[in-house]
Coordinates of C-alpha atoms in Angstrom, one line a residue:
M1 CA 0.0 0.0 0.0
K2 CA 0.2 -0.2 -0.2
N3 CA 0.4 -0.7 5.4
I4 CA 10.4 1.9 11.2
F5 CA 16.5 5.6 16.5
L6 CA 18.9 7.2 20.5
F7 CA 21.4 9.6 19.1
S8 CA 22.9 12.8 20.3
L9 CA 22.1 15.8 18.0
V10 CA 24.8 17.9 19.6
S11 CA 27.7 18.8 17.3
I12 CA 26.4 16.9 14.3
V13 CA 27.6 18.8 11.2
I14 CA 27.1 18.1 7.6
A15 CA 30.5 16.9 6.3
G16 CA 32.0 19.0 3.6
G17 CA 30.9 22.3 2.1
M18 CA 27.7 22.9 0.3
S19 CA 27.5 23.9 -3.3
G20 CA 27.7 27.5 -4.2
C21 CA 23.9 28.1 -4.4
G22 CA 23.0 26.2 -1.2
P23 CA 23.2 27.0 2.5
T24 CA 26.5 26.9 4.4
E25 CA 25.2 26.8 7.9
E26 CA 22.6 24.6 9.6
P27 CA 20.4 25.9 12.4
K28 CA 21.9 25.3 15.8
E29 CA 18.6 25.0 17.6
E30 CA 15.5 23.1 16.6
G31 CA 13.0 25.8 17.3
T32 CA 12.2 28.7 15.0
P33 CA 14.6 28.4 12.0
V34 CA 17.7 30.6 12.2
G35 CA 20.6 31.1 9.8
L36 CA 18.4 30.9 6.7
T37 CA 20.2 31.8 3.5
E38 CA 18.3 33.8 0.8
A39 CA 17.6 32.1 -2.5
K40 CA 16.5 33.5 -5.8
G41 CA 12.8 34.1 -6.6
H42 CA 9.5 33.7 -4.8
Y43 CA 6.9 31.0 -4.3
L44 CA 3.3 31.7 -5.1
E45 CA 0.7 30.1 -2.8
G46 CA -2.8 31.2 -3.6
D47 CA -2.8 35.0 -3.7
K48 CA 0.4 35.3 -1.6
K49 CA 4.0 35.5 -2.6
Y50 CA 6.8 34.2 -0.3
K51 CA 10.5 34.7 -0.6
I52 CA 12.4 31.4 -1.0
W53 CA 15.0 30.6 1.7
Y54 CA 17.7 27.9 2.0
G55 CA 18.3 26.0 5.3
G56 CA 16.6 24.6 8.3
I57 CA 15.7 21.3 9.8
F58 CA 12.3 19.9 8.8
R59 CA 11.0 17.8 11.7
I60 CA 8.5 15.0 11.2
N61 CA 7.2 12.2 13.4
E62 CA 5.9 8.8 12.5
V63 CA 3.9 6.7 14.9
E64 CA 5.1 3.5 13.3
N65 CA 8.7 2.4 12.8
F66 CA 9.9 2.0 9.2
K67 CA 10.2 -1.6 8.0
N68 CA 12.6 -1.6 5.1
L69 CA 14.2 1.2 2.9
Y70 CA 15.5 -1.2 0.2
P71 CA 13.5 -0.3 -2.9
H72 CA 12.6 -3.9 -3.7
S73 CA 11.5 -4.6 -0.1
L74 CA 9.7 -1.3 0.6
T75 CA 6.0 -2.1 1.2
D76 CA 4.9 0.3 4.0
A77 CA 3.9 3.9 4.0
V78 CA 6.4 5.0 6.6
S79 CA 9.3 3.6 4.7
S80 CA 8.0 5.2 1.5
H81 CA 7.8 8.7 3.1
I82 CA 11.6 8.3 3.9
G83 CA 12.7 6.4 0.9
A84 CA 11.1 8.9 -1.6
Q85 CA 13.6 11.5 -0.4
I86 CA 16.6 9.2 -1.0
Y87 CA 15.8 7.4 -4.2
Q88 CA 14.4 8.2 -7.7
G89 CA 13.4 6.5 -10.9
F90 CA 12.5 7.5 -14.4
F91 CA 9.2 8.9 -13.3
R92 CA 7.7 10.4 -10.2
L93 CA 4.3 11.8 -9.1
N94 CA 3.5 15.5 -8.9
Q95 CA 3.1 16.2 -5.2
K96 CA 0.0 18.4 -5.8
T97 CA -1.8 16.7 -8.6
L98 CA -0.4 13.1 -8.4
K99 CA 0.0 13.1 -12.2
V100 CA 3.0 11.2 -13.5
E101 CA 5.9 13.4 -14.5
K102 CA 9.4 12.8 -15.7
C103 CA 12.1 12.5 -13.1
L104 CA 15.4 10.8 -14.3
A105 CA 13.9 10.3 -17.7
E106 CA 15.0 13.1 -20.0
D107 CA 12.3 12.0 -22.4
Y108 CA 10.2 9.0 -23.2
T109 CA 8.1 7.4 -26.0
V110 CA 5.3 4.9 -26.1
N111 CA 4.2 3.0 -29.2
E112 CA 0.6 3.1 -30.4
D113 CA -0.7 0.1 -28.5
A114 CA 1.2 1.0 -25.3
T115 CA 3.3 -2.2 -25.3
V116 CA 6.8 -0.6 -25.9
W117 CA 8.0 2.1 -23.5
T118 CA 11.4 3.8 -24.2
M119 CA 13.0 6.1 -21.6
S120 CA 16.1 8.1 -22.2
L121 CA 18.3 8.9 -19.2
R122 CA 18.9 12.5 -18.0
D123 CA 22.5 13.5 -18.0
G124 CA 24.4 14.8 -14.9
V125 CA 22.7 12.5 -12.3
Y126 CA 25.0 11.1 -9.6
F127 CA 24.6 8.5 -6.9
H128 CA 25.3 9.7 -3.3
D129 CA 28.8 9.4 -2.1
D130 CA 29.2 6.1 -0.3
P131 CA 32.0 3.6 0.7
C132 CA 30.6 1.1 -1.8
F133 CA 32.3 3.2 -4.6
D134 CA 36.1 3.5 -5.2
G135 CA 37.3 6.4 -3.1
G136 CA 33.8 6.8 -1.6
K137 CA 32.8 9.2 -4.4
G138 CA 29.4 8.7 -6.0
R139 CA 29.5 8.0 -9.7
K140 CA 27.2 8.9 -12.6
V141 CA 23.9 7.0 -13.0
T142 CA 23.8 5.0 -16.2
V143 CA 21.2 3.1 -18.2
E144 CA 23.1 0.0 -17.2
D145 CA 22.1 0.8 -13.6
F146 CA 18.4 0.8 -14.6
K147 CA 18.9 -2.5 -16.5
Y148 CA 20.5 -4.0 -13.4
C149 CA 17.7 -2.9 -11.1
F150 CA 14.9 -4.0 -13.4
D151 CA 16.5 -7.4 -13.9
K152 CA 16.9 -7.7 -10.1
L153 CA 13.2 -6.9 -9.7
C154 CA 12.6 -10.1 -11.6
E155 CA 15.1 -12.1 -9.7
S156 CA 14.1 -14.8 -7.1
Y157 CA 15.7 -13.8 -3.7
P158 CA 14.3 -13.1 -0.2
D159 CA 14.6 -9.4 -0.4
N160 CA 12.5 -9.0 -3.5
K161 CA 8.9 -8.4 -2.3
L162 CA 7.7 -6.6 -5.5
Y163 CA 8.3 -8.9 -8.4
E164 CA 4.6 -8.9 -9.0
L165 CA 4.8 -5.4 -10.6
F166 CA 6.7 -6.9 -13.6
Q167 CA 5.6 -10.5 -13.3
D168 CA 2.7 -10.7 -15.7
R169 CA 3.5 -7.4 -17.6
V170 CA 7.0 -7.4 -18.9
V171 CA 8.1 -9.8 -21.6
G172 CA 10.6 -12.3 -20.2
A173 CA 10.0 -11.5 -16.6
K174 CA 8.7 -14.9 -15.7
E175 CA 11.3 -16.7 -17.6
Y176 CA 14.1 -14.8 -15.9
F177 CA 12.6 -15.3 -12.5
A178 CA 12.3 -19.0 -13.1
S179 CA 16.0 -19.2 -14.3
T180 CA 17.1 -17.5 -11.1
Q181 CA 15.1 -19.9 -9.0
S182 CA 16.9 -22.8 -10.6
G183 CA 20.3 -21.1 -10.0
S184 CA 21.0 -20.6 -13.7
P185 CA 20.1 -17.0 -14.6
L186 CA 19.4 -16.4 -18.2
E187 CA 22.2 -14.5 -20.0
G188 CA 21.1 -11.0 -20.8
G189 CA 18.6 -10.8 -17.9
V190 CA 14.9 -10.0 -18.7
S191 CA 14.5 -10.2 -22.4
G192 CA 11.9 -7.4 -22.5
V193 CA 14.2 -4.9 -20.9
K194 CA 16.9 -3.7 -23.3
I195 CA 19.5 -1.0 -23.4
I196 CA 19.4 1.0 -26.6
G197 CA 22.1 3.7 -26.6
N198 CA 21.3 6.0 -23.6
S199 CA 17.8 4.6 -23.3
I200 CA 15.9 1.7 -21.7
E201 CA 13.3 -0.1 -23.8
I202 CA 10.7 -2.1 -21.9
T203 CA 8.3 -4.4 -23.9
L204 CA 5.1 -5.5 -22.3
K205 CA 3.1 -8.7 -22.9
S206 CA -0.1 -6.8 -23.5
P207 CA -1.2 -3.1 -23.8
F208 CA -1.0 -1.1 -20.6
S209 CA -1.5 2.6 -20.9
A210 CA -0.8 3.2 -17.2
F211 CA 2.6 1.6 -17.1
D212 CA 4.2 5.0 -16.4
K213 CA 2.4 4.8 -13.0
V214 CA 4.1 1.5 -12.4
L215 CA 7.5 3.0 -13.3
S216 CA 6.9 5.7 -10.7
H217 CA 6.7 3.0 -8.0
N218 CA 9.5 2.6 -5.4
A219 CA 10.3 -0.8 -6.9
C220 CA 11.6 1.0 -10.0
W221 CA 13.9 3.4 -8.1
V222 CA 17.5 3.1 -9.3
F223 CA 20.5 2.0 -7.1
P224 CA 24.0 1.0 -7.9
R225 CA 25.2 -2.6 -8.3
E226 CA 28.1 -1.7 -6.0
A227 CA 25.7 -1.0 -3.1
W228 CA 24.1 -4.5 -3.3
D229 CA 27.4 -6.2 -3.8
K230 CA 28.7 -4.5 -0.6
Y231 CA 25.7 -4.4 1.6
G232 CA 23.2 -7.0 0.4
S233 CA 20.2 -7.3 2.7
D234 CA 21.7 -4.5 4.8
M235 CA 20.5 -2.1 2.1
R236 CA 17.4 -2.1 4.4
T237 CA 19.2 0.8 6.1
K238 CA 22.4 1.2 3.9
C239 CA 20.8 3.5 1.3
V240 CA 22.6 4.7 -1.9
G241 CA 20.3 6.6 -4.2
S242 CA 20.3 9.7 -6.4
G243 CA 17.6 11.7 -4.6
P244 CA 17.7 15.2 -3.0
F245 CA 18.7 13.9 0.5
K246 CA 21.1 11.2 1.7
V247 CA 21.2 9.2 4.9
D248 CA 23.2 10.7 7.8
V249 CA 21.9 8.8 10.8
I250 CA 19.6 5.9 11.3
K251 CA 18.9 5.0 14.9
E252 CA 16.0 2.5 14.7
G253 CA 12.9 3.3 16.7
V254 CA 14.3 6.8 17.5
Q255 CA 15.4 8.8 14.5
V256 CA 16.2 8.8 10.8
R257 CA 18.2 11.9 9.8
L258 CA 18.7 12.8 6.2
V259 CA 21.0 15.6 5.0
R260 CA 21.0 17.7 1.8
N261 CA 22.6 16.0 -1.2
E262 CA 25.0 18.7 -2.3
N263 CA 25.5 17.0 -5.7
Y264 CA 21.8 16.8 -6.5
W265 CA 21.0 17.3 -10.2
E266 CA 17.8 19.3 -10.1
S267 CA 17.2 23.1 -9.9
D268 CA 14.0 25.1 -9.5
E269 CA 12.6 27.5 -12.1
H270 CA 14.6 30.3 -10.6
G271 CA 17.9 28.5 -11.0
N272 CA 18.3 27.5 -7.3
Q273 CA 19.8 24.1 -6.8
L274 CA 17.4 21.8 -4.9
P275 CA 16.7 20.9 -2.1
Y276 CA 16.1 24.0 0.0
M277 CA 16.2 22.2 3.4
N278 CA 19.5 21.2 5.1
I279 CA 18.1 18.3 7.1
I280 CA 15.0 16.1 7.3
K281 CA 14.6 14.6 10.7
T282 CA 12.0 11.9 11.3
T283 CA 11.3 10.7 14.8
F284 CA 9.3 7.7 15.9
T285 CA 7.1 8.6 18.9
Q286 CA 4.2 6.1 18.8
D287 CA 1.8 8.0 21.0
K288 CA -0.4 10.4 19.0
K289 CA -1.0 12.6 22.0
T290 CA 2.7 13.0 22.6
E291 CA 3.2 13.7 19.0
L292 CA 0.5 16.4 19.1
S293 CA 2.1 18.0 22.2
S294 CA 5.4 18.1 20.4
F295 CA 3.8 19.9 17.4
Q296 CA 2.1 22.4 19.7
S297 CA 5.3 23.1 21.5
G298 CA 7.2 23.8 18.3
K299 CA 9.3 20.6 18.2
L300 CA 7.7 19.3 15.0
D301 CA 6.9 21.2 11.8
M302 CA 3.9 19.0 10.7
I303 CA 1.6 16.4 12.0
W304 CA -0.4 14.0 9.9
K305 CA -3.6 12.5 11.3
L306 CA -4.8 13.8 14.6
P307 CA -5.7 11.7 17.7
V308 CA -9.5 11.4 17.4
E309 CA -10.0 12.2 21.0
E310 CA -8.2 15.6 20.6
M311 CA -9.9 16.7 17.3
S312 CA -12.3 19.2 18.7
A313 CA -9.8 20.6 21.2
V314 CA -7.2 21.2 18.5
L315 CA -9.4 22.4 15.6
G316 CA -12.3 24.0 17.4
T317 CA -15.0 23.5 14.8
L318 CA -14.1 21.9 11.5
K319 CA -15.6 24.8 9.7
E320 CA -13.3 27.2 11.5
A321 CA -10.3 25.2 10.7
Q322 CA -11.3 24.9 7.0
N323 CA -11.8 28.6 6.8
G324 CA -8.3 29.2 8.2
E325 CA -9.6 30.9 11.3
N326 CA -7.2 29.1 13.5
T327 CA -4.0 31.2 13.5
E328 CA -1.7 28.7 15.3
F329 CA -1.1 26.4 12.3
Q330 CA -1.9 25.8 8.7
Y331 CA -4.8 23.3 8.2
Q332 CA -4.9 20.9 5.2
Q333 CA -7.6 18.3 4.5
K334 CA -7.9 15.8 1.6
R335 CA -9.9 12.7 0.9
G336 CA -7.4 9.9 1.1
M337 CA -6.6 7.4 -1.6
S338 CA -6.6 4.8 1.2
T339 CA -9.0 2.2 2.6
Q340 CA -8.9 0.9 6.1
F341 CA -10.2 -2.7 6.4
Y342 CA -9.9 -6.0 8.3
C343 CA -8.7 -9.1 6.5
F344 CA -9.8 -12.8 6.7
L345 CA -7.3 -15.6 6.0
H346 CA -9.2 -17.6 3.4
T347 CA -7.3 -20.8 4.1
S348 CA -8.3 -20.7 7.7
E349 CA -11.1 -22.9 9.0
L350 CA -12.5 -19.9 10.9
F351 CA -13.2 -17.9 7.8
S352 CA -13.5 -20.5 5.0
D353 CA -17.3 -20.1 5.1
V354 CA -18.6 -17.1 3.2
R355 CA -21.6 -16.9 5.5
V356 CA -19.4 -16.2 8.5
R357 CA -17.5 -13.5 6.5
K358 CA -20.8 -11.9 5.5
A359 CA -22.1 -12.0 9.0
F360 CA -19.1 -10.2 10.3
N361 CA -19.6 -7.5 7.7
L362 CA -23.3 -7.1 8.4
A363 CA -22.8 -7.0 12.1
I364 CA -20.8 -3.7 12.2
N365 CA -22.3 -0.2 11.9
R366 CA -19.8 1.7 9.8
E367 CA -21.7 5.0 10.0
D368 CA -21.6 5.0 13.8
L369 CA -17.9 4.0 13.8
V370 CA -17.0 7.0 11.7
K371 CA -19.4 9.4 13.4
Y372 CA -18.6 8.5 17.0
T373 CA -15.4 6.6 17.2
L374 CA -13.5 8.5 14.5
Q375 CA -15.2 11.8 15.3
G376 CA -16.0 12.2 11.6
E377 CA -12.5 11.7 10.3
G378 CA -13.2 9.4 7.4
E379 CA -16.1 8.1 5.2
P380 CA -17.9 4.8 6.0
G381 CA -16.6 1.9 3.9
I382 CA -19.9 1.0 2.2
H383 CA -18.7 1.1 -1.5
G384 CA -16.2 -1.7 -1.8
L385 CA -12.4 -1.8 -1.7
I386 CA -11.5 1.1 -3.9
P387 CA -12.0 4.6 -2.6
D388 CA -13.6 7.3 -4.7
F389 CA -10.8 9.3 -6.4
G390 CA -10.3 11.2 -9.6
A391 CA -12.3 9.8 -12.5
Y392 CA -13.0 6.5 -10.7
D393 CA -16.5 6.6 -9.0
N394 CA -17.1 3.9 -6.5
K395 CA -20.7 4.9 -5.7
T396 CA -22.2 2.2 -7.9
I397 CA -20.5 -0.5 -5.8
K398 CA -23.1 -1.7 -3.2
G399 CA -21.2 -2.7 -0.1
F400 CA -22.5 -3.9 3.3
N401 CA -25.2 -2.2 5.2
F402 CA -25.7 -2.6 8.9
D403 CA -28.1 -5.6 9.2
P404 CA -27.6 -7.5 12.5
E405 CA -30.7 -9.6 12.0
L406 CA -29.4 -11.0 8.7
A407 CA -26.0 -11.4 10.3
R408 CA -27.5 -13.6 13.0
E409 CA -29.4 -15.7 10.4
L410 CA -26.2 -16.3 8.5
M411 CA -24.3 -17.3 11.7
A412 CA -27.1 -19.8 12.5
E413 CA -27.0 -21.3 9.0
S414 CA -23.3 -21.8 9.3
G415 CA -23.7 -23.5 12.6
H416 CA -22.3 -20.7 14.7
T417 CA -25.3 -19.4 16.6
D418 CA -24.3 -16.9 19.2
G419 CA -20.7 -17.3 18.2
K420 CA -20.5 -21.0 18.9
G421 CA -17.3 -22.5 17.6
L422 CA -15.7 -19.1 17.1
E423 CA -14.5 -18.5 20.7
N424 CA -10.8 -18.1 20.0
I425 CA -10.6 -15.4 17.4
T426 CA -7.9 -12.8 17.8
L427 CA -7.9 -9.5 15.9
Y428 CA -4.3 -8.4 15.2
I429 CA -3.7 -4.7 14.8
N430 CA -0.5 -2.6 14.5
E431 CA 0.6 -0.4 17.3
G432 CA 0.9 3.4 16.8
G433 CA -1.7 5.9 17.9
S434 CA -4.9 5.3 19.7
T435 CA -7.2 5.2 16.7
N436 CA -6.5 1.6 15.8
I437 CA -7.3 0.5 19.4
L438 CA -10.4 2.7 19.7
L439 CA -11.8 1.3 16.4
A440 CA -10.9 -2.3 17.3
E441 CA -12.6 -2.0 20.7
A442 CA -15.8 -0.5 19.1
I443 CA -15.9 -3.4 16.5
Q444 CA -15.2 -5.9 19.3
N445 CA -18.3 -4.6 21.1
Q446 CA -20.5 -4.6 18.0
L447 CA -19.5 -8.2 17.1
K448 CA -20.2 -9.4 20.6
E449 CA -23.5 -7.6 20.8
N450 CA -24.9 -8.4 17.3
I451 CA -23.6 -11.9 16.6
G452 CA -22.3 -13.2 19.9
V453 CA -18.7 -13.4 18.7
K454 CA -16.1 -12.5 21.4
I455 CA -12.8 -11.5 19.9
N456 CA -9.4 -10.7 21.5
I457 CA -7.3 -7.8 20.4
E458 CA -3.6 -8.1 20.1
P459 CA -1.5 -5.0 19.1
L460 CA 1.9 -5.7 17.4
Q461 CA 4.8 -3.7 16.1
L462 CA 4.2 -3.0 12.5
P463 CA 7.2 -5.0 11.1
V464 CA 6.1 -8.0 13.2
H465 CA 2.5 -7.6 12.2
I466 CA 3.3 -7.5 8.5
Q467 CA 5.6 -10.6 8.7
K468 CA 3.0 -12.6 10.5
F469 CA 0.0 -11.9 8.3
Q470 CA 2.1 -12.3 5.1
T471 CA 3.2 -15.8 6.3
G472 CA -0.3 -17.0 7.2
Q473 CA 0.1 -16.7 11.0
E474 CA -2.9 -14.4 11.5
D475 CA -6.5 -15.3 10.8
F476 CA -8.1 -11.9 11.3
W477 CA -6.2 -8.6 11.1
R478 CA -6.3 -4.9 10.4
I479 CA -4.6 -3.4 7.4
A480 CA -4.7 0.0 5.6
W481 CA -3.8 0.2 1.9
V482 CA -2.6 3.5 0.7
A483 CA -2.2 3.6 -3.1
D484 CA 1.3 3.2 -4.5
Y485 CA 0.1 5.1 -7.6
P486 CA -3.3 6.6 -8.5
D487 CA -4.9 3.7 -10.2
P488 CA -7.7 1.2 -9.2
E489 CA -5.5 -1.7 -10.2
N490 CA -3.2 -0.9 -7.3
F491 CA -6.0 -1.9 -4.8
L492 CA -7.4 -4.9 -6.7
K493 CA -4.1 -6.6 -7.0
L494 CA -4.4 -7.4 -3.3
F495 CA -6.8 -10.1 -4.2
Y496 CA -5.3 -11.5 -7.4
G497 CA -5.2 -15.2 -6.8
K498 CA -2.3 -16.1 -9.1
N499 CA 0.1 -14.3 -6.6
V500 CA -0.7 -16.8 -3.8
P501 CA 2.0 -19.4 -3.2
T502 CA 1.0 -23.1 -2.8
D503 CA 2.8 -23.3 0.5
P504 CA 0.4 -22.0 3.1
T505 CA 3.2 -20.7 5.3
A506 CA 5.2 -19.1 2.5
E507 CA 5.2 -15.3 2.3
S508 CA 2.2 -14.1 0.3
F509 CA 2.4 -10.5 -0.9
P510 CA 0.4 -8.6 -1.9
N511 CA -2.4 -11.1 -1.6
S512 CA -2.0 -11.9 2.1
T513 CA -5.6 -13.0 2.5
R514 CA -4.8 -15.9 0.1
Y515 CA -8.2 -15.2 -1.6
K516 CA -8.7 -17.2 -4.9
N517 CA -11.4 -16.8 -7.4
P518 CA -10.8 -17.6 -11.1
Q519 CA -13.6 -15.3 -12.1
F520 CA -12.0 -12.4 -10.3
D521 CA -8.6 -13.2 -11.8
E522 CA -10.0 -13.3 -15.3
M523 CA -11.7 -9.9 -15.0
Y524 CA -8.7 -8.4 -13.4
E525 CA -6.4 -9.6 -16.2
K526 CA -8.9 -8.2 -18.8
A527 CA -8.8 -4.9 -17.1
L528 CA -5.0 -4.7 -17.1
A529 CA -5.0 -5.4 -20.9
E530 CA -7.8 -2.9 -21.7
V531 CA -6.7 0.5 -23.1
N532 CA -10.2 2.1 -23.1
T533 CA -10.6 3.9 -19.8
D534 CA -14.3 3.5 -19.5
T535 CA -14.2 -0.2 -20.3
R536 CA -11.3 -0.7 -17.9
D537 CA -13.2 1.0 -15.1
Q538 CA -16.3 -1.2 -15.7
L539 CA -14.1 -4.3 -15.4
F540 CA -12.6 -2.9 -12.2
H541 CA -16.1 -2.2 -10.9
S542 CA -17.0 -5.8 -11.6
C543 CA -13.9 -7.0 -9.7
D544 CA -14.8 -4.9 -6.7
S545 CA -18.4 -6.1 -6.7
L546 CA -17.3 -9.7 -6.8
L547 CA -15.1 -9.1 -3.7
I548 CA -18.2 -7.8 -1.9
A549 CA -20.3 -10.8 -3.1
D550 CA -17.6 -13.1 -1.7
A551 CA -17.2 -11.0 1.5
A552 CA -13.5 -11.3 0.7
F553 CA -12.6 -8.7 3.3
M554 CA -14.2 -6.4 5.8
P555 CA -14.1 -2.7 4.7
I556 CA -14.3 -0.2 7.6
Y557 CA -13.7 3.3 6.3
Y558 CA -12.1 5.4 3.6
D559 CA -9.5 7.8 5.0
E560 CA -9.9 11.5 5.3
Y561 CA -6.5 13.0 5.8
I562 CA -6.0 16.0 8.1
R563 CA -2.6 17.6 8.2
L564 CA -1.3 20.5 10.3
L565 CA 1.7 22.5 9.3
K566 CA 3.6 25.2 11.2
L567 CA 2.8 28.7 9.9
N568 CA 6.2 29.2 8.2
V569 CA 6.2 25.9 6.2
R570 CA 5.9 26.6 2.4
A571 CA 5.6 24.6 -0.8
F572 CA 4.2 21.4 0.8
P573 CA 0.8 20.8 -0.8
Q574 CA -1.2 17.8 0.4
N575 CA -2.4 15.0 -1.9
A576 CA -4.6 11.9 -1.5
M577 CA -1.8 9.5 -1.2
E578 CA 0.3 11.5 1.4
Y579 CA 3.1 11.2 -1.2
R580 CA 5.9 13.4 -0.1
D581 CA 8.6 15.2 -2.0
L582 CA 10.5 17.4 0.4
S583 CA 13.0 18.8 -2.2
R584 CA 11.0 22.1 -2.6
V585 CA 9.8 22.6 1.0
F586 CA 11.2 25.7 2.7
F587 CA 10.7 27.9 5.7
S588 CA 9.5 31.5 5.2
R589 CA 10.6 34.3 7.5
D590 CA 8.4 35.5 10.3
E591 CA 8.1 38.9 8.8
E592 CA 6.5 37.5 5.7

């Protein structure tokens, strides 16, 4: 989705001088930014104009620890927020619109039926300095690096969690994967990925007009062979990319500290070398109230998602916040491209009966959960898996209404009247903030009251939680899927049956529920090959409707993202994926 250190900050200095158009001094205190250096030009925000400044430490907190920063293992939102500042690929998303735009691609072409994609590489892009290189100096990024990374994405090895992105799309991907499984890799790598001069040509098995969205995914970020040869699996934290920031300190569970890449290739429209910030500091305080207190006391520059029990106290009325009447912070709100839901393990005896899965879905009141438990921060999950976004309208998908009487009938039909035989169900959730607990407790009460099922709740650290449900060790669990790229396919792939391993204990990603339905797989494959947008969306609607008919999962709500920024934070627009590009964020002066 989509679903991360103790270190003294005293006397930490960025090694080496900055480039001529960047800052030369970092702030000494982590309060109001000091020592900012004037840059050229202004930034327009609505009807206001702000002078651009270099320097400062941008301070963020995450309530979950990151799991893995290696591009082919990166599967959680926290890791993505950090990794997107370190690595880049041919394409990226526009932070404001989420439209795909060129990044390391100087240019690209697509043939008429969208089966051949050719990207030329931008000149002057260098990897970060790192001991994996001779002399520790980062070298120029080449098309051979992209070929190496794309081949490695189709290689069978434990750290590759994202092969499915190329598996059924790229010519030769399956053949190369099989050859690496047998220990005899095919010469030349993936046959459908070729180097042509200063370009990479990728040939697809069938038309796919949204392949540029796939190429914007973190699995397609570029990294050097030297880094993997030196660090291997330790690239989980040993990061060597070409992005605007590079790793300075990783102290797991406490802090990740990124510093400005003084050799970064990109400049803004005024000729200023990016990024503007000196340092990005991410901390990992798991309690949302403590996080909020840190923001209010000036120790953080932003907060994403408020603790529901503090909503009214912080915002006053929602209307006041939306109108900008609160002068203590900037308020941002956006409908999220994210769905919060509970999962059933389909190979488990507990949930192999569709009647039980339907009863669970009919026994919860989603409107009450959003209104009272979440204090209105979200939309009830009554329209299937895919949230409403862009041109995709989910309103035609008829989800589950609250119907406890029908739920009890289904439980009786399945032989589980008043929860008989379902006494030992545990709902696994990830730690981090109070919302997950409050919601789980409310659902726990509703299931007990409406169908007599008593469930236990067990919070786990996110990396442990992910490892357990992906290896079939959890029967009933919470997950949130935030889109990797803005396309319905990115949600539906979670239930594509051909990605499920035959071994019930083997890691199954992204289909961790191990749901299998040949009818769903057939429609999903047709949608992937369809170039007409309307027809494609109709097929996606059919897929989503089938998931509801099978009660394949338990939708809870669609996210509504609220974000608060300090008053001096500029050029940080919100989007529905909470996709972050911090290369253009800067602090304005108080007098502005």
